[in-house]
Amino acid sequence: MAARASTDAAALAVNATGVTYYVSPSGKNTNAGTSPSKPWKDVRRANSSTFRAGDQLLFQGGAVFSGELTLSADDKGSTIAPIVIGSYGAGRATINAGTGTALSIYNTSGIVIRNLSVVGSGTSTNAGSGIDVFTDLPGGVKLPFIRIDSVDASGFGEFGIAIGSWNNSTGFSDVRVSYSVTYDNGRGGVSTYAQAPYAHQNVYFGHLLSYRNSGLTGSTDNTGSGITMGGVTGGMIERSVARENGWLCTASAGPVGIWTYDSDGVVIQFNESYRNRTGGPADGGGFDLDQNTRNAVVQYNYSHDNDGPGYLLAHSPNTSTHSGNTLRYNVSENDGRRNGTGAIVIWGRTIGAEIYNNTVYVSPSSSGSPKAFFLHNATIPGQDVQRVHVRNNIFYAAGGVTTLFVSADQLNGAVDLRFEGNNYHSPGAAPQIVWGSATYSGIGTWRSTTTQEMLAGVALGSQVNPRLTSPGNGGTVGNAELLSALTAYRLLATSPMIDRGLHIPNLFNLPVGQTDYFAGSLPFGRAYDVGAHERR
């Protein structure tokens, strides 16, 4: 994970009116605990105390404390005077929960957890989470102010860090999880969840690293995701890395590196998600906007070498709640390695999606049949897309890989499905386009037969070499602060994609953001370029 540059100032706030309690292996539980010279000894003593707004509970840095620390409704912090749990002295303290949960926060808030390590006994023996923040209070309450900062969580059977609720629309508000690492956990890395969609409010995940969270063999739920934001209104996931998760998940719905569901207004940006796996028939992808997600934006991300889709828009319910989402200025390299999926995938009833200025590279896989773009509704026929627009993208399909696949079951009910201004390139051959029951070699006949890649009587689209710097050689960046170093997908100065993009704001009255994938201003030159790079 990248070196720390800044953090949420509120997470570091200390209220001078509170009491600071110290815990050290050299202490005694009969001590007052209010100074480093007379500290408490263990977690058991902390659990027997009640903490008030502004109090701090600090464990000696470098020391290991066995047990399960619990804060309940009697332990009440506030936004301006939170209860702080952390370390003192040199280094981080470690709470070893054994087979349980290291730190449980139940029906309370106004809590800061920072500068700690939490460990469990391993996914085969541990039944808890590293940090478990949960409420089931009645009345649709939103408990305010949770901060988790600079925490390592590993070896838990459930999550590294979980923030959840389960009483209709009850949830948390003003939540930030930052600069933390979750790894070698079973059910997942970092997650929010709720009984009702959109229950939590104002949630931020940033500067996270989530890796080797295996998933659970035999579970009927999807497990083994890296970073999951579920049940949120107003959220952001940024500057994070999710890698090598999910390989033991055998459920029909699989894990994803970074994703959101049951959420409204989530922004996912400046992340890298790669080599995520699945042990089952689905998913194992990079990024996902899943069921009941609306008004989300996925931008400036890099997905590569995942078993499942690089970017997935999925909605299985027979409803219209998956709507108003945008996928723009992202890069995908060699995603869809297993299970016949693709780099960009739409499944089910997706409404009002705008997909533009992304760059996709895909090559053959020994364990699957990837596609550059795949739109289908397998197992849920009749749940068709509406107002899905795909524009100004580069779809580079090497080695005879299918460039575009739209299933017959989607086409027979699709409304306002448009492909306009895209580049479809297959080196050494015409791009293969599967459109329902027909297969086209190249875009010409497909265009004249279907009126796709036509606008106001003008033929659009191309199948020429887009002249990228080094397609297929993006590799791993490994640091979400340095994603613009992905030079393989910059346009060369001789690229025919320069100034060939549709002017989306003028033509379709859509905002396109301020920058391209590489942080260059938009547009540059006479017009927009095609793909994720605006050449300058």
Coordinates of C-alpha atoms in Angstrom, one line a residue:
M1 CA 0.0 0.0 0.0
A2 CA 1.2 3.5 -0.7
A3 CA 2.9 5.6 1.9
R4 CA 0.5 7.6 3.9
A5 CA 0.1 11.2 2.8
S6 CA -2.9 12.5 4.8
T7 CA -5.9 11.3 6.8
D8 CA -9.2 12.4 8.1
A9 CA -8.5 15.0 10.8
A10 CA -11.5 13.9 12.8
A11 CA -10.0 10.4 13.2
L12 CA -7.1 11.9 15.0
A13 CA -9.1 14.2 17.3
V14 CA -8.6 13.9 21.0
N15 CA -11.0 15.6 23.5
A16 CA -9.1 17.0 26.4
T17 CA -12.0 16.4 28.8
G18 CA -11.9 12.7 28.4
V19 CA -9.8 10.1 30.4
T20 CA -7.0 8.2 28.8
Y21 CA -6.6 4.6 29.9
Y22 CA -3.4 2.6 29.2
V23 CA -3.0 -1.2 28.9
S24 CA 0.3 -3.0 29.1
P25 CA 1.4 -6.6 29.6
S26 CA 3.5 -5.3 32.6
G27 CA 0.5 -3.6 34.2
K28 CA -2.0 -4.7 36.8
N29 CA -5.8 -4.8 36.6
T30 CA -5.9 -3.3 40.0
N31 CA -4.2 -0.1 38.8
A32 CA -6.1 3.0 37.9
G33 CA -4.9 2.6 34.3
T34 CA -4.8 6.4 33.8
S35 CA -1.0 6.7 33.2
P36 CA 1.6 4.7 31.3
S37 CA 3.4 4.1 34.7
K38 CA 0.3 2.4 36.2
P39 CA -1.5 0.7 33.3
W40 CA -4.1 -2.0 33.2
K41 CA -2.9 -5.4 32.2
D42 CA -5.3 -6.9 29.7
V43 CA -8.4 -6.8 27.5
R44 CA -10.5 -8.4 30.3
R45 CA -10.0 -5.3 32.5
A46 CA -11.0 -3.0 29.6
N47 CA -14.2 -4.9 29.0
S48 CA -15.2 -4.4 32.6
S49 CA -15.1 -0.6 32.2
T50 CA -17.6 1.9 30.7
F51 CA -16.2 4.5 28.4
R52 CA -17.5 8.0 27.9
A53 CA -17.2 10.7 25.2
G54 CA -13.6 11.8 24.8
D55 CA -12.1 8.7 26.5
Q56 CA -9.1 6.9 25.0
L57 CA -8.2 3.3 25.4
L58 CA -4.6 2.8 24.4
F59 CA -2.6 -0.5 24.2
Q60 CA 1.2 -0.6 24.4
G61 CA 2.8 -0.5 21.0
G62 CA 4.6 -3.7 20.0
A63 CA 2.8 -5.8 22.6
V64 CA 0.2 -8.6 22.0
F65 CA -3.0 -8.8 23.9
S66 CA -5.2 -11.9 23.9
G67 CA -8.9 -11.6 24.1
E68 CA -12.0 -10.0 22.5
L69 CA -12.6 -6.3 23.2
T70 CA -16.3 -5.2 23.3
L71 CA -17.9 -1.8 23.3
S72 CA -21.7 -1.7 23.7
A73 CA -24.5 0.9 24.0
D74 CA -23.2 2.0 27.4
D75 CA -20.0 3.1 25.8
K76 CA -21.0 6.3 24.1
G77 CA -18.8 8.6 22.1
S78 CA -19.8 11.6 19.9
T79 CA -18.7 13.3 16.7
I80 CA -16.8 16.0 18.6
A81 CA -15.6 13.8 21.4
P82 CA -15.2 10.2 20.1
I83 CA -14.0 7.2 22.1
V84 CA -10.6 6.4 20.7
I85 CA -9.1 2.9 20.7
G86 CA -5.5 2.7 19.6
S87 CA -1.8 2.3 20.6
Y88 CA 0.7 4.2 22.6
G89 CA 4.5 4.2 22.5
A90 CA 6.5 2.7 19.7
G91 CA 4.7 0.7 17.0
R92 CA 1.3 -0.9 16.9
A93 CA -0.4 -3.0 19.5
T94 CA -1.9 -6.3 18.5
I95 CA -5.1 -7.8 19.7
N96 CA -5.1 -11.6 19.2
A97 CA -8.7 -12.8 19.2
G98 CA -8.0 -16.5 18.9
T99 CA -11.1 -18.0 17.5
G100 CA -13.3 -15.0 18.1
T101 CA -13.8 -11.3 17.1
A102 CA -11.0 -8.9 18.1
L103 CA -13.0 -5.8 18.5
S104 CA -16.8 -5.6 18.6
I105 CA -18.8 -2.4 18.5
Y106 CA -22.5 -3.0 19.2
N107 CA -25.3 -0.4 19.0
T108 CA -23.1 2.5 19.6
S109 CA -21.0 5.0 17.7
G110 CA -18.8 8.0 18.0
I111 CA -15.8 5.6 17.8
V112 CA -12.3 6.0 16.4
I113 CA -10.2 2.9 16.0
R114 CA -6.6 3.6 14.8
N115 CA -3.1 2.3 14.7
L116 CA -3.9 -1.3 15.7
S117 CA -3.3 -4.8 14.4
V118 CA -6.0 -7.5 15.0
V119 CA -5.3 -11.1 14.3
G120 CA -7.3 -14.3 14.5
S121 CA -6.3 -18.0 14.6
G122 CA -6.9 -18.5 10.8
T123 CA -9.8 -19.1 8.5
S124 CA -10.1 -22.8 9.3
T125 CA -10.6 -22.2 13.1
N126 CA -11.7 -18.6 13.6
A127 CA -15.4 -17.8 13.6
G128 CA -15.3 -14.0 14.0
S129 CA -14.2 -10.8 12.4
G130 CA -11.3 -8.5 13.0
I131 CA -13.4 -5.4 13.7
D132 CA -17.2 -5.9 13.8
V133 CA -19.3 -2.7 13.9
F134 CA -23.0 -3.6 14.1
T135 CA -26.4 -2.2 15.1
D136 CA -29.9 -3.7 15.2
L137 CA -31.6 -0.8 16.9
P138 CA -35.3 -0.2 15.9
G139 CA -36.7 2.9 14.2
G140 CA -34.4 3.4 11.2
V141 CA -31.8 5.2 13.2
K142 CA -28.4 6.3 11.7
L143 CA -25.7 6.0 14.3
P144 CA -23.2 8.7 13.5
F145 CA -19.4 8.8 13.3
I146 CA -17.3 5.6 12.8
R147 CA -13.6 6.0 12.0
I148 CA -11.2 3.1 11.3
D149 CA -7.7 4.2 10.3
S150 CA -4.4 2.5 10.0
V151 CA -5.5 -1.0 11.0
D152 CA -4.2 -4.4 9.9
A153 CA -6.7 -7.3 10.1
S154 CA -5.9 -10.9 9.3
G155 CA -6.7 -14.5 10.1
F156 CA -10.4 -14.2 10.6
G157 CA -13.1 -16.6 9.4
E158 CA -15.5 -13.8 8.6
F159 CA -14.4 -10.3 7.6
G160 CA -11.3 -8.3 8.4
I161 CA -13.5 -5.2 8.9
A162 CA -17.3 -5.3 8.8
I163 CA -19.8 -2.5 9.4
G164 CA -23.4 -3.8 9.3
S165 CA -27.0 -3.4 10.4
W166 CA -30.0 -5.6 10.5
N167 CA -33.3 -3.9 11.4
N168 CA -35.0 -2.6 8.2
S169 CA -33.4 0.8 7.4
T170 CA -31.3 1.2 10.5
G171 CA -27.7 1.8 9.8
F172 CA -24.7 4.0 10.4
S173 CA -23.8 7.5 9.0
D174 CA -20.5 9.4 8.5
V175 CA -18.2 6.3 8.2
R176 CA -14.6 6.3 7.1
V177 CA -12.3 3.3 6.7
S178 CA -8.8 4.4 5.5
Y179 CA -5.1 3.4 5.2
S180 CA -5.9 -0.2 6.4
V181 CA -4.9 -3.7 5.2
T182 CA -7.1 -6.8 5.4
Y183 CA -5.7 -10.1 4.3
D184 CA -6.0 -13.9 4.8
N185 CA -9.6 -13.7 6.0
G186 CA -12.4 -16.0 4.9
R187 CA -15.6 -14.2 4.1
G188 CA -14.0 -11.0 2.9
G189 CA -11.7 -8.1 3.5
V190 CA -13.7 -4.8 4.1
S191 CA -17.5 -4.7 3.9
T192 CA -20.7 -2.8 4.8
Y193 CA -24.0 -4.6 4.7
A194 CA -27.6 -3.9 5.8
Q195 CA -31.0 -5.5 5.8
A196 CA -32.6 -2.8 3.6
P197 CA -31.0 -1.1 0.5
Y198 CA -29.5 2.4 1.0
A199 CA -29.5 2.1 4.8
H200 CA -26.1 3.5 5.6
Q201 CA -25.2 7.1 4.8
N202 CA -22.0 8.9 3.8
V203 CA -19.5 6.0 3.8
Y204 CA -15.9 6.4 2.6
F205 CA -13.3 3.7 1.9
G206 CA -9.9 5.0 0.9
H207 CA -6.3 3.9 0.6
L208 CA -7.1 0.3 1.4
L209 CA -5.3 -2.9 0.5
S210 CA -7.3 -6.2 0.5
Y211 CA -5.7 -9.4 -0.6
R212 CA -5.8 -13.2 -0.2
N213 CA -9.3 -13.2 1.4
S214 CA -10.1 -16.7 0.3
G215 CA -13.8 -17.2 0.3
L216 CA -15.6 -20.1 2.0
T217 CA -16.1 -23.4 0.2
G218 CA -19.6 -24.7 0.5
S219 CA -21.2 -21.4 1.5
T220 CA -24.3 -20.5 -0.6
D221 CA -23.5 -16.8 -0.3
N222 CA -20.8 -15.0 -2.3
T223 CA -17.7 -14.9 -0.2
G224 CA -14.0 -13.9 -0.7
S225 CA -14.5 -10.3 -2.0
G226 CA -11.8 -7.7 -1.3
I227 CA -13.8 -4.4 -0.7
T228 CA -17.6 -4.4 -0.6
M229 CA -19.9 -1.4 -0.1
G230 CA -23.5 -2.7 0.5
G231 CA -26.6 -0.8 1.5
V232 CA -25.1 2.7 1.2
T233 CA -26.5 6.1 0.2
G234 CA -23.6 8.4 -0.8
G235 CA -20.3 6.5 -0.8
M236 CA -16.8 6.4 -2.2
I237 CA -14.2 3.8 -2.8
E238 CA -10.9 5.2 -3.9
R239 CA -7.1 4.8 -4.1
S240 CA -7.3 1.1 -3.1
V241 CA -6.0 -2.2 -4.3
A242 CA -7.8 -5.6 -4.2
R243 CA -5.9 -8.6 -5.4
E244 CA -5.9 -12.4 -5.3
N245 CA -9.1 -12.8 -3.5
G246 CA -11.9 -15.4 -3.7
W247 CA -10.5 -18.6 -4.9
L248 CA -12.3 -20.9 -2.5
C249 CA -15.8 -19.5 -3.1
T250 CA -17.9 -22.2 -4.8
A251 CA -21.3 -20.4 -4.6
S252 CA -23.3 -19.7 -7.8
A253 CA -22.8 -16.0 -7.1
G254 CA -19.1 -15.3 -6.6
P255 CA -16.7 -12.8 -5.2
V256 CA -15.5 -9.5 -6.7
G257 CA -12.4 -7.5 -5.9
I258 CA -14.2 -4.1 -5.5
W259 CA -18.0 -3.7 -5.7
T260 CA -21.2 -2.2 -4.5
Y261 CA -24.8 -3.4 -4.2
D262 CA -28.1 -2.0 -2.8
S263 CA -26.5 1.4 -3.0
D264 CA -27.2 4.9 -4.3
G265 CA -24.7 7.5 -5.4
V266 CA -21.4 5.5 -4.9
V267 CA -18.2 6.6 -6.7
I268 CA -15.5 4.0 -7.4
Q269 CA -12.3 5.7 -8.6
F270 CA -8.5 5.4 -8.8
N271 CA -8.4 1.7 -7.8
E272 CA -6.6 -1.4 -9.1
S273 CA -8.3 -4.8 -8.9
Y274 CA -6.4 -7.8 -10.2
R275 CA -6.0 -11.6 -10.1
N276 CA -9.2 -12.1 -8.2
R277 CA -10.6 -15.6 -8.5
T278 CA -13.6 -17.8 -8.1
G279 CA -14.0 -21.4 -7.3
G280 CA -17.5 -21.5 -8.7
P281 CA -19.3 -20.8 -12.0
A282 CA -19.5 -17.0 -11.7
D283 CA -17.8 -13.7 -10.9
G284 CA -14.2 -13.5 -9.5
G285 CA -14.0 -10.1 -11.3
G286 CA -12.4 -6.7 -10.8
F287 CA -15.3 -4.3 -10.3
D288 CA -19.1 -4.6 -10.0
L289 CA -22.2 -2.5 -9.8
D290 CA -24.6 -5.1 -8.6
Q291 CA -28.3 -5.4 -7.7
N292 CA -30.3 -2.3 -6.8
T293 CA -27.3 0.0 -7.5
R294 CA -28.3 3.4 -8.9
N295 CA -26.5 6.7 -9.8
A296 CA -23.1 5.2 -9.4
V297 CA -19.9 6.3 -11.2
V298 CA -17.0 4.0 -11.9
Q299 CA -14.0 5.9 -13.3
Y300 CA -10.2 5.9 -13.6
N301 CA -9.8 2.3 -12.4
Y302 CA -7.5 -0.5 -13.7
S303 CA -8.7 -4.0 -13.8
H304 CA -6.6 -6.9 -15.0
D305 CA -6.1 -10.7 -15.0
N306 CA -9.3 -11.5 -13.2
D307 CA -11.3 -14.7 -13.5
G308 CA -14.5 -12.8 -14.0
P309 CA -15.5 -9.5 -15.7
G310 CA -13.2 -6.5 -15.4
Y311 CA -16.3 -4.3 -15.0
L312 CA -19.8 -5.9 -14.4
L313 CA -23.2 -4.3 -14.2
A314 CA -25.5 -7.0 -12.9
H315 CA -29.2 -7.0 -11.7
S316 CA -31.1 -10.2 -11.2
P317 CA -34.4 -8.9 -9.6
N318 CA -37.4 -8.2 -11.9
T319 CA -37.3 -4.5 -11.0
S320 CA -36.1 -1.2 -12.4
T321 CA -33.8 -0.2 -9.5
H322 CA -30.4 -0.8 -11.3
S323 CA -30.4 2.6 -13.1
G324 CA -28.5 5.7 -13.9
N325 CA -25.0 4.3 -13.6
T326 CA -21.8 5.4 -15.5
L327 CA -18.7 3.5 -16.5
R328 CA -16.0 5.8 -17.9
Y329 CA -12.3 6.3 -18.4
N330 CA -11.3 2.8 -17.1
V331 CA -8.8 0.3 -18.4
S332 CA -9.2 -3.5 -18.6
E333 CA -6.4 -5.9 -19.5
N334 CA -7.0 -9.7 -19.9
D335 CA -10.1 -10.0 -17.7
G336 CA -12.7 -12.7 -18.1
R337 CA -10.2 -15.5 -17.8
R338 CA -12.8 -18.2 -16.7
N339 CA -16.4 -19.3 -17.3
G340 CA -17.1 -17.7 -20.7
T341 CA -17.5 -14.1 -19.5
G342 CA -16.0 -10.8 -20.7
A343 CA -14.0 -7.7 -19.9
I344 CA -17.1 -5.4 -19.7
V345 CA -20.3 -7.4 -18.9
I346 CA -23.9 -6.4 -18.5
W347 CA -26.3 -9.0 -17.1
G348 CA -30.0 -8.5 -16.5
R349 CA -32.2 -5.4 -16.5
T350 CA -29.9 -2.5 -16.5
I351 CA -31.5 0.9 -17.2
G352 CA -30.0 4.2 -18.2
A353 CA -26.3 3.1 -18.2
E354 CA -23.7 5.3 -19.9
I355 CA -20.5 3.4 -20.9
Y356 CA -17.9 5.5 -22.6
N357 CA -14.2 6.2 -23.1
N358 CA -13.0 2.9 -21.7
T359 CA -10.1 0.9 -23.1
V360 CA -10.3 -2.9 -23.2
Y361 CA -7.6 -5.4 -24.2
V362 CA -8.4 -9.1 -24.1
S363 CA -6.6 -12.2 -25.4
P364 CA -7.4 -15.9 -25.5
S365 CA -7.6 -17.8 -22.2
S366 CA -6.9 -21.5 -21.7
S367 CA -9.7 -21.8 -19.2
G368 CA -12.5 -19.7 -20.7
S369 CA -13.8 -17.9 -23.8
P370 CA -13.5 -14.2 -23.0
K371 CA -15.1 -11.4 -24.9
A372 CA -14.3 -7.7 -25.0
F373 CA -17.9 -6.7 -24.4
F374 CA -20.7 -9.2 -23.3
L375 CA -24.3 -8.3 -22.8
H376 CA -26.7 -11.1 -21.8
N377 CA -29.5 -12.2 -19.4
A378 CA -28.8 -15.9 -19.0
T379 CA -31.2 -17.6 -16.5
I380 CA -33.4 -14.5 -16.4
P381 CA -34.8 -14.0 -19.9
G382 CA -37.2 -11.2 -20.3
Q383 CA -35.2 -8.9 -18.0
D384 CA -33.8 -6.7 -20.7
V385 CA -31.7 -3.6 -20.9
Q386 CA -33.2 -0.1 -21.5
R387 CA -31.3 3.0 -22.5
V388 CA -27.9 1.5 -22.4
H389 CA -25.4 3.5 -24.4
V390 CA -21.9 2.4 -25.3
R391 CA -19.7 5.1 -26.9
N392 CA -16.1 6.1 -27.6
N393 CA -14.6 2.9 -26.3
I394 CA -11.7 0.9 -27.6
F395 CA -12.3 -2.9 -27.7
Y396 CA -9.0 -4.6 -28.6
A397 CA -9.6 -8.3 -29.0
A398 CA -6.4 -10.2 -29.8
G399 CA -6.0 -13.8 -31.0
G400 CA -9.5 -14.2 -32.5
V401 CA -11.4 -13.4 -29.3
T402 CA -15.0 -12.2 -29.8
T403 CA -15.1 -8.4 -29.8
L404 CA -18.8 -7.9 -29.1
F405 CA -21.4 -10.4 -27.9
V406 CA -25.1 -9.5 -27.4
S407 CA -27.4 -12.4 -26.7
A408 CA -30.7 -13.0 -28.5
D409 CA -32.6 -13.0 -25.2
Q410 CA -31.4 -9.4 -24.6
L411 CA -32.1 -8.2 -28.1
N412 CA -35.7 -9.4 -28.2
G413 CA -36.7 -7.0 -25.5
A414 CA -34.0 -4.3 -25.4
V415 CA -35.0 -0.7 -25.6
D416 CA -32.7 2.0 -26.8
L417 CA -29.5 -0.1 -26.8
R418 CA -26.9 1.9 -28.8
F419 CA -23.3 1.4 -29.8
E420 CA -21.9 4.6 -31.3
G421 CA -18.4 5.8 -32.0
N422 CA -16.5 2.8 -30.7
N423 CA -13.3 1.1 -32.0
Y424 CA -13.4 -2.7 -32.6
H425 CA -10.0 -4.1 -33.4
S426 CA -8.8 -7.6 -33.8
P427 CA -5.2 -7.8 -35.0
G428 CA -4.8 -9.7 -38.3
A429 CA -8.5 -10.3 -38.8
A430 CA -11.9 -8.6 -38.9
P431 CA -13.4 -8.2 -35.5
Q432 CA -16.1 -10.8 -34.6
I433 CA -19.5 -9.5 -33.6
V434 CA -22.2 -11.8 -32.3
W435 CA -25.5 -10.0 -32.4
G436 CA -28.3 -12.3 -31.3
S437 CA -28.4 -15.3 -33.7
A438 CA -26.2 -13.6 -36.3
T439 CA -22.4 -13.4 -36.4
Y440 CA -20.7 -10.6 -38.4
S441 CA -17.1 -10.4 -39.5
G442 CA -16.3 -6.8 -39.2
I443 CA -18.5 -3.8 -38.5
G444 CA -19.7 -2.9 -42.0
T445 CA -22.5 -5.4 -42.5
W446 CA -23.4 -5.3 -38.8
R447 CA -23.8 -1.6 -39.1
S448 CA -25.9 -1.6 -42.2
T449 CA -28.1 -4.4 -41.0
T450 CA -28.8 -3.2 -37.4
T451 CA -28.2 0.6 -37.7
Q452 CA -25.8 0.3 -34.8
E453 CA -22.8 2.6 -35.2
M454 CA -25.0 5.1 -37.0
L455 CA -26.0 8.5 -35.8
A456 CA -28.2 10.9 -37.8
G457 CA -27.4 9.0 -41.0
V458 CA -23.7 9.2 -40.5
A459 CA -21.6 6.0 -40.2
L460 CA -19.6 5.7 -37.0
G461 CA -17.2 3.3 -35.5
S462 CA -13.9 1.8 -36.7
Q463 CA -12.0 -1.4 -36.8
V464 CA -8.5 0.0 -37.4
N465 CA -5.5 -0.5 -35.1
P466 CA -6.0 2.2 -32.4
R467 CA -2.2 2.3 -32.0
L468 CA -1.8 2.0 -28.3
T469 CA 1.6 2.2 -26.8
S470 CA 1.9 -1.5 -25.8
P471 CA -1.4 -3.3 -25.6
G472 CA -1.4 -6.4 -23.4
N473 CA 1.7 -5.3 -21.5
G474 CA 0.2 -3.2 -18.7
G475 CA 1.1 -5.6 -16.0
T476 CA 0.6 -4.7 -12.4
V477 CA 1.0 -1.2 -10.9
G478 CA 0.4 -2.4 -7.3
N479 CA 0.0 1.2 -6.0
A480 CA -3.2 3.1 -6.4
E481 CA -1.4 6.4 -6.1
L482 CA 0.5 5.6 -9.3
L483 CA -2.1 4.3 -11.7
S484 CA -1.3 7.0 -14.3
A485 CA 2.0 5.1 -14.9
L486 CA 0.1 2.6 -17.0
T487 CA 1.7 3.7 -20.2
A488 CA 0.7 0.6 -22.2
Y489 CA -2.7 2.1 -22.9
R490 CA -1.7 5.6 -23.9
L491 CA -2.4 6.5 -27.5
L492 CA 0.6 7.0 -29.8
A493 CA 1.0 10.3 -31.6
T494 CA -0.1 8.5 -34.8
S495 CA -3.2 7.0 -33.3
P496 CA -6.4 7.3 -35.5
M497 CA -8.4 7.6 -32.3
I498 CA -7.2 11.1 -31.7
D499 CA -10.0 13.7 -32.1
R500 CA -12.3 10.9 -33.4
G501 CA -14.6 10.6 -30.4
L502 CA -18.2 11.8 -30.2
H503 CA -18.7 15.0 -28.3
I504 CA -20.8 13.4 -25.6
P505 CA -21.7 16.6 -23.7
N506 CA -23.0 18.4 -26.8
L507 CA -24.7 15.5 -28.5
F508 CA -26.3 13.8 -25.5
N509 CA -26.2 16.4 -22.8
L510 CA -24.1 14.3 -20.5
P511 CA -21.3 15.4 -18.2
V512 CA -18.1 13.5 -18.8
G513 CA -15.9 14.6 -15.9
Q514 CA -12.9 16.8 -15.9
T515 CA -10.0 14.4 -16.8
D516 CA -9.1 11.2 -18.6
Y517 CA -7.6 8.1 -17.0
F518 CA -4.2 9.7 -17.0
A519 CA -5.5 12.9 -15.2
G520 CA -5.3 14.9 -18.4
S521 CA -7.9 17.6 -18.9
L522 CA -10.9 17.0 -21.2
P523 CA -11.1 17.6 -24.1
F524 CA -7.7 18.4 -25.6
G525 CA -7.3 19.4 -29.2
R526 CA -10.2 19.7 -31.7
A527 CA -12.4 17.0 -30.2
Y528 CA -12.5 14.1 -27.7
D529 CA -10.4 11.0 -28.4
V530 CA -11.6 7.4 -28.3
G531 CA -10.7 5.3 -25.3
A532 CA -9.4 6.1 -21.8
H533 CA -6.5 8.4 -23.0
E534 CA -7.0 11.9 -24.2
R535 CA -3.7 12.4 -26.2
R536 CA -1.9 15.7 -25.7

